[in-house]
Coordinates of C-alpha atoms in Angstrom, one line a residue:
X566 CA 0.0 0.0 0.0
X567 CA 2.8 2.5 1.0
X568 CA 4.5 2.0 -2.4
X569 CA 1.9 4.2 -4.0
X570 CA 2.6 6.9 -1.4
X571 CA 6.4 7.2 -0.9
X572 CA 6.1 10.6 0.7
X573 CA 4.5 9.0 3.8
X574 CA 8.0 7.9 4.8
X575 CA 9.4 11.4 4.5
X576 CA 9.7 13.9 7.3
X577 CA 7.7 17.1 7.4
X578 CA 11.0 18.9 6.6
X579 CA 11.6 16.7 3.5
X580 CA 8.1 17.4 2.2
X581 CA 8.4 21.2 2.8
X582 CA 11.8 21.3 1.1
X583 CA 10.6 19.4 -1.9
X584 CA 7.6 21.7 -2.3
X585 CA 9.8 24.8 -2.2
X586 CA 12.2 23.3 -4.8
X587 CA 9.3 22.6 -7.1
X588 CA 8.0 26.2 -6.9
X589 CA 11.2 28.1 -7.0
X590 CA 14.1 26.1 -8.6
X591 CA 13.3 27.2 -12.1
X592 CA 15.0 30.0 -14.0
X593 CA 13.4 32.6 -16.3
X594 CA 13.6 30.1 -19.2
X595 CA 11.8 27.4 -17.2
X596 CA 14.9 25.3 -16.8
X597 CA 15.9 23.9 -13.4
X598 CA 18.5 26.1 -11.6
X599 CA 20.7 24.8 -8.8
X600 CA 19.9 26.3 -5.4
X601 CA 22.8 26.9 -3.0
X602 CA 22.0 25.4 0.4
X603 CA 24.5 25.8 3.3
X604 CA 24.5 25.4 7.1
X605 CA 26.3 27.5 9.6
X606 CA 26.7 26.7 13.3
X607 CA 27.3 29.6 15.7
X608 CA 28.9 28.8 19.1
X609 CA 31.1 30.5 21.6
X610 CA 31.2 32.6 24.7
X611 CA 28.0 32.8 26.8
X612 CA 26.3 36.2 26.2
X613 CA 28.9 36.9 23.6
X614 CA 26.5 38.3 21.0
X615 CA 25.9 35.3 18.7
X616 CA 22.1 35.9 18.4
X617 CA 22.7 39.6 17.6
X618 CA 25.1 38.7 14.8
X619 CA 22.7 36.2 13.3
X620 CA 19.8 38.7 13.3
X621 CA 22.0 41.3 11.7
X622 CA 23.1 38.9 9.0
X623 CA 19.5 38.1 8.2
X624 CA 18.5 41.8 8.5
X625 CA 15.9 41.1 11.1
X626 CA 14.8 43.9 13.5
X627 CA 14.2 41.7 16.5
X628 CA 15.2 42.0 20.1
X629 CA 17.7 39.2 20.7
X630 CA 16.8 36.7 23.4
X631 CA 19.3 34.5 25.4
X632 CA 19.9 31.1 23.7
X633 CA 19.7 28.5 26.4
X634 CA 20.1 25.3 24.4
X635 CA 20.1 24.9 20.6
X636 CA 18.2 27.2 18.3
X637 CA 17.5 27.1 14.6
X638 CA 16.5 29.7 12.0
X639 CA 17.1 30.2 8.3
X640 CA 17.6 32.8 5.7
X641 CA 17.0 33.0 1.9
X642 CA 18.8 35.2 -0.7
X643 CA 18.7 35.4 -4.4
X644 CA 22.1 35.8 -6.1
X645 CA 20.6 37.9 -8.9
X646 CA 17.2 39.4 -10.0
X647 CA 14.5 36.8 -10.7
X648 CA 16.8 33.9 -9.6
X649 CA 15.7 31.3 -7.2
X650 CA 16.6 32.0 -3.6
X651 CA 19.5 30.2 -1.9
X652 CA 18.9 28.8 1.6
X653 CA 21.1 29.1 4.6
X654 CA 20.4 27.2 7.8
X655 CA 21.6 28.9 11.0
X656 CA 22.1 26.9 14.2
X657 CA 23.2 28.4 17.5
X658 CA 24.3 26.6 20.6
X659 CA 23.8 28.5 23.8
X660 CA 25.4 28.0 27.3
X661 CA 29.0 28.7 26.3
X662 CA 30.9 25.4 26.8
X663 CA 28.2 23.6 28.8
X664 CA 26.4 21.9 25.9
X665 CA 29.3 20.4 23.8
X666 CA 27.3 17.2 23.2
X667 CA 24.8 19.2 21.1
X668 CA 27.3 19.8 18.4
X669 CA 26.5 16.5 16.8
X670 CA 22.9 17.4 16.2
X671 CA 23.3 20.0 13.4
X672 CA 26.5 18.5 11.8
X673 CA 25.8 15.3 10.1
X674 CA 27.2 13.1 7.3
X675 CA 24.4 14.4 5.0
X676 CA 25.4 18.1 5.3
X677 CA 29.1 18.0 6.1
X678 CA 30.1 19.1 2.6
X679 CA 28.2 22.4 3.0
X680 CA 28.7 23.1 6.7
X681 CA 30.7 25.9 8.3
X682 CA 31.3 27.1 11.9
X683 CA 31.4 30.6 13.4
X684 CA 33.1 30.8 16.8
X685 CA 32.2 34.0 18.7
X686 CA 34.6 34.9 21.5
X687 CA 33.9 37.7 24.0
X688 CA 37.0 39.9 23.9
X689 CA 36.0 41.6 27.2
X690 CA 36.7 38.3 29.1
X691 CA 40.2 37.2 28.2
X692 CA 40.5 34.8 31.1
X693 CA 37.7 32.7 29.6
X694 CA 38.8 33.1 26.0
X695 CA 41.3 30.3 25.4
X696 CA 39.3 27.6 27.3
X697 CA 36.1 28.5 25.5
X698 CA 37.8 28.4 22.2
X699 CA 39.7 25.2 22.9
X700 CA 36.8 23.2 24.3
X701 CA 34.4 24.2 21.5
X702 CA 36.8 23.7 18.6
X703 CA 38.1 20.4 19.9
X704 CA 34.6 19.0 20.4
X705 CA 33.6 20.1 16.9
X706 CA 36.8 18.8 15.4
X707 CA 36.4 15.4 17.0
X708 CA 32.8 15.1 15.8
X709 CA 33.7 16.2 12.2
X710 CA 36.7 13.8 12.1
X711 CA 34.4 10.9 13.1
X712 CA 32.1 11.8 10.2
X713 CA 35.1 12.1 7.8
X714 CA 36.3 8.7 9.0
X715 CA 33.0 7.2 8.0
X716 CA 33.0 8.9 4.7
X717 CA 36.4 7.6 3.9
X718 CA 34.9 4.1 4.0
X719 CA 31.6 4.9 2.3
X720 CA 32.5 7.7 -0.1
X721 CA 36.3 8.4 -0.1
X722 CA 35.9 10.8 -3.0
X723 CA 33.8 13.2 -0.9
X724 CA 36.0 12.8 2.1
X725 CA 39.1 13.7 0.0
X726 CA 37.2 16.7 -1.5
X727 CA 36.4 18.1 1.9
X728 CA 40.0 17.8 3.1
X729 CA 41.4 19.3 -0.1
X730 CA 39.0 22.2 0.1
X731 CA 40.4 23.2 3.5
X732 CA 44.0 22.8 2.4
X733 CA 43.3 25.2 -0.5
X734 CA 42.7 28.1 1.9
X735 CA 46.5 28.6 1.7
X736 CA 48.3 28.7 -1.7
X737 CA 50.8 25.9 -2.0
X738 CA 53.6 28.5 -2.3
X739 CA 52.6 30.2 1.0
X740 CA 55.5 29.9 3.3
X741 CA 53.3 28.5 6.1
X742 CA 51.6 25.8 4.0
X743 CA 53.3 22.9 5.9
X744 CA 53.2 24.6 9.3
X745 CA 49.5 25.0 9.8
X746 CA 46.8 22.5 10.7
X747 CA 43.6 23.6 8.9
X748 CA 40.2 23.0 10.7
X749 CA 38.3 20.3 8.8
X750 CA 35.4 22.6 7.8
X751 CA 35.3 26.3 7.1
X752 CA 35.7 28.4 10.2
X753 CA 35.3 32.1 11.1
X754 CA 36.4 33.4 14.5
X755 CA 34.6 36.6 15.6
X756 CA 36.0 38.6 18.5
X757 CA 32.9 40.4 20.0
X758 CA 32.5 43.4 22.3
X759 CA 35.4 45.3 20.7
X760 CA 34.0 48.5 22.2
X761 CA 34.9 47.2 25.7
X762 CA 38.1 45.5 24.5
X763 CA 39.3 48.8 23.0
X764 CA 39.5 50.3 26.5
X765 CA 42.0 47.7 27.6
X766 CA 45.7 48.4 28.2
X767 CA 47.5 48.5 24.8
X768 CA 49.8 45.6 25.7
X769 CA 46.9 43.4 26.7
X770 CA 45.1 44.2 23.5
X771 CA 48.3 43.3 21.6
X772 CA 48.7 39.9 23.3
X773 CA 45.0 39.0 22.7
X774 CA 45.1 40.2 19.1
X775 CA 48.3 38.4 18.1
X776 CA 47.1 35.2 19.8
X777 CA 43.9 35.2 17.9
X778 CA 45.7 36.0 14.7
X779 CA 47.9 33.0 15.3
X780 CA 45.0 30.6 16.2
X781 CA 43.0 31.7 13.2
X782 CA 45.9 31.4 10.8
X783 CA 46.9 28.0 12.2
X784 CA 43.4 26.7 11.7
X785 CA 42.9 28.3 8.3
X786 CA 40.1 30.5 9.7
X787 CA 39.0 34.0 9.0
X788 CA 39.2 36.5 11.9
X789 CA 37.1 39.7 12.5
X790 CA 36.6 41.9 15.5
X791 CA 33.1 43.4 16.0
X792 CA 30.8 45.2 18.3
X793 CA 27.4 46.9 18.2
X794 CA 28.9 49.4 15.7
X795 CA 27.1 49.1 12.4
X796 CA 30.4 49.4 10.4
X797 CA 32.0 46.5 12.3
X798 CA 28.8 44.4 12.1
X799 CA 28.9 44.8 8.3
X800 CA 32.4 43.4 8.2
X801 CA 31.4 40.3 10.2
X802 CA 28.3 40.0 8.1
X803 CA 30.4 40.0 4.9
X804 CA 32.4 36.9 6.1
X805 CA 29.2 35.1 7.2
X806 CA 27.4 35.8 3.9
X807 CA 30.4 34.3 2.1
X808 CA 29.9 31.1 4.0
X809 CA 26.1 31.0 4.0
X810 CA 25.2 32.4 0.5
X811 CA 28.4 32.2 -1.5
X812 CA 28.9 36.0 -1.8
X813 CA 32.3 37.2 -2.9
X814 CA 34.8 37.1 -0.2
X815 CA 36.3 40.5 0.8
X816 CA 40.0 40.8 0.2
X817 CA 40.6 43.8 2.4
X818 CA 42.9 43.2 5.4
X819 CA 43.4 45.0 8.7
X820 CA 46.2 43.7 11.0
X821 CA 46.8 46.9 13.0
X822 CA 46.4 45.9 16.7
X823 CA 45.2 49.3 17.6
X824 CA 42.2 48.9 15.3
X825 CA 39.6 46.1 14.8
X826 CA 41.1 43.1 13.1
X827 CA 39.8 41.9 9.8
X828 CA 41.7 39.0 8.2
X829 CA 40.1 36.6 5.7
X830 CA 41.4 33.1 5.7
X831 CA 44.8 32.6 4.0
X832 CA 45.8 36.3 4.0
X833 CA 47.9 36.3 7.2
X834 CA 51.4 34.8 7.8
X835 CA 53.4 33.6 10.8
X836 CA 56.2 36.1 9.9
X837 CA 53.7 39.0 10.1
X838 CA 52.2 37.7 13.3
X839 CA 55.6 37.2 15.0
X840 CA 56.6 34.9 17.9
X841 CA 54.5 34.5 21.0
X842 CA 54.6 37.7 23.0
X843 CA 57.1 36.8 25.7
X844 CA 60.9 36.9 26.2
X845 CA 63.1 34.3 24.5
X846 CA 64.3 33.1 27.9
X847 CA 60.7 32.3 29.0
X848 CA 59.9 30.5 25.7
X849 CA 63.0 28.3 26.3
X850 CA 61.6 27.2 29.6
X851 CA 58.2 26.3 28.3
X852 CA 57.5 22.7 27.3
X853 CA 55.2 22.4 24.3
X854 CA 54.7 19.8 21.7
X855 CA 53.1 22.1 19.1
X856 CA 53.2 25.8 18.2
X857 CA 49.5 26.0 19.3
X858 CA 50.4 24.6 22.8
X859 CA 53.2 27.1 23.1
X860 CA 50.9 30.1 22.3
X861 CA 48.5 28.7 24.8
X862 CA 51.1 28.6 27.6
X863 CA 52.2 32.2 26.8
X864 CA 48.6 33.5 26.7
X865 CA 47.5 31.8 29.9
X866 CA 50.5 33.2 31.7
X867 CA 49.1 36.7 31.2
X868 CA 45.5 35.6 31.4
X869 CA 45.1 32.7 33.9
X870 CA 42.1 30.7 32.8
X871 CA 39.0 30.3 34.9
X872 CA 38.2 26.7 35.8
X873 CA 36.0 24.7 33.4
X874 CA 33.4 24.3 36.0
X875 CA 33.1 28.1 36.3
X876 CA 32.2 28.2 32.7
X877 CA 29.4 25.7 33.0
X878 CA 25.9 27.0 32.7
X879 CA 23.8 25.5 35.5
X880 CA 20.6 27.4 34.7
X881 CA 17.6 25.1 34.0
X882 CA 16.0 26.1 30.6
X883 CA 12.7 24.7 31.9
X884 CA 12.6 27.5 34.5
X885 CA 13.2 30.3 31.9
X886 CA 10.1 32.5 31.6
X887 CA 10.5 33.0 27.8
X888 CA 9.6 29.3 27.4
X889 CA 6.6 29.3 29.7
X890 CA 3.6 27.3 28.7
X891 CA 0.8 27.2 31.3
X892 CA -0.6 23.7 30.5
X893 CA 2.8 22.1 30.3
X894 CA 4.1 23.9 33.4
X895 CA 1.0 22.8 35.4
X896 CA 1.4 19.2 34.3
X897 CA 5.2 19.3 35.1
X898 CA 4.5 20.6 38.6
X899 CA 2.0 17.9 39.2
X900 CA 4.4 15.2 38.0
X901 CA 7.2 16.7 40.2
X902 CA 4.9 16.4 43.2
X903 CA 4.0 12.8 42.3
X904 CA 7.7 11.9 42.0
X905 CA 8.5 13.5 45.4
X906 CA 5.7 11.5 47.0
X907 CA 6.9 8.3 45.3
X908 CA 10.4 8.9 46.7
X909 CA 9.0 9.4 50.2
X910 CA 6.9 6.2 50.0
X911 CA 9.8 4.2 48.6
X912 CA 12.0 5.4 51.3
X913 CA 9.4 4.5 54.0
X914 CA 8.9 1.1 52.5
X915 CA 12.6 0.5 52.5
X916 CA 13.0 1.4 56.1
X917 CA 10.1 -0.9 57.1
X918 CA 11.6 -4.0 55.3
X919 CA 12.9 -6.8 57.4
X920 CA 16.1 -8.5 56.3
X921 CA 17.1 -11.9 57.6
X922 CA 20.6 -11.9 59.1
X923 CA 23.1 -14.1 57.3

């Protein structure tokens, strides 16, 4: 019976997507036109401004609300007049580093070829910066590498294509080609709250800026500093639109540490960044297995990290007023009372039980 109705096995999302494609994936001459469909995952510092950046990219005049778990939205843009609209899926993980396990939900074997990551780091909290960056990027990399390992067995051509794509961020004749370790999928690092960061001591700003330049270059990522300033938000938006909608990538570069940084992937170099900002004698005393580990030790000497537990978000999303639903909340309260009564009865029964001595 179901053979005559194959759509019954599809999800609601599959049906909706197919319907949109039927209506819009035709050009002016009636011929089918390929639609660009990409996915971008935003993650980073808690209250770092991720939602604000997404809304600005989508040109939505909404008041941003805190993201407690995992949120999804999408945007559509036409590359030219009367052309079908490309689709970009935007995912955002809230809670800073407390919800690492959710990374596996939006990034799958089905969309890995068209996936990108935006890491938003709060420049006003340098003592949280490295740990936030390290935990989120490592968790993402581990998950992506598992997907690539599966693809190497099932579709080695696609796995090779993804890896080669990231290697191509640097030209083969770039002096750092063999010295970097590109992230497995496109990555943009955004330093937010530049307005606060700009008030820091100049030496502190220099250390943070050079460190983020090194990390971005090492991972083959783009780097941009932003704030609520419209001009800076437009620069961040340009990088994200390149990932999400295939817009031309800006080739402008700003590496002056006294100004907001803007460095598209592949346009920096280790020689311009310079060595880690510490004395040669201190570097000699530090034990590190990789350049990244050396930069971490130097950075954390100036900005001692907060403990990982301090960065965990212990707030229960179910208690947040923005998600209140009267019927659901009443039922939950009733079930909580029943559960508490069950525990009391169970405890009482346990105490009244007689056990024969051995």
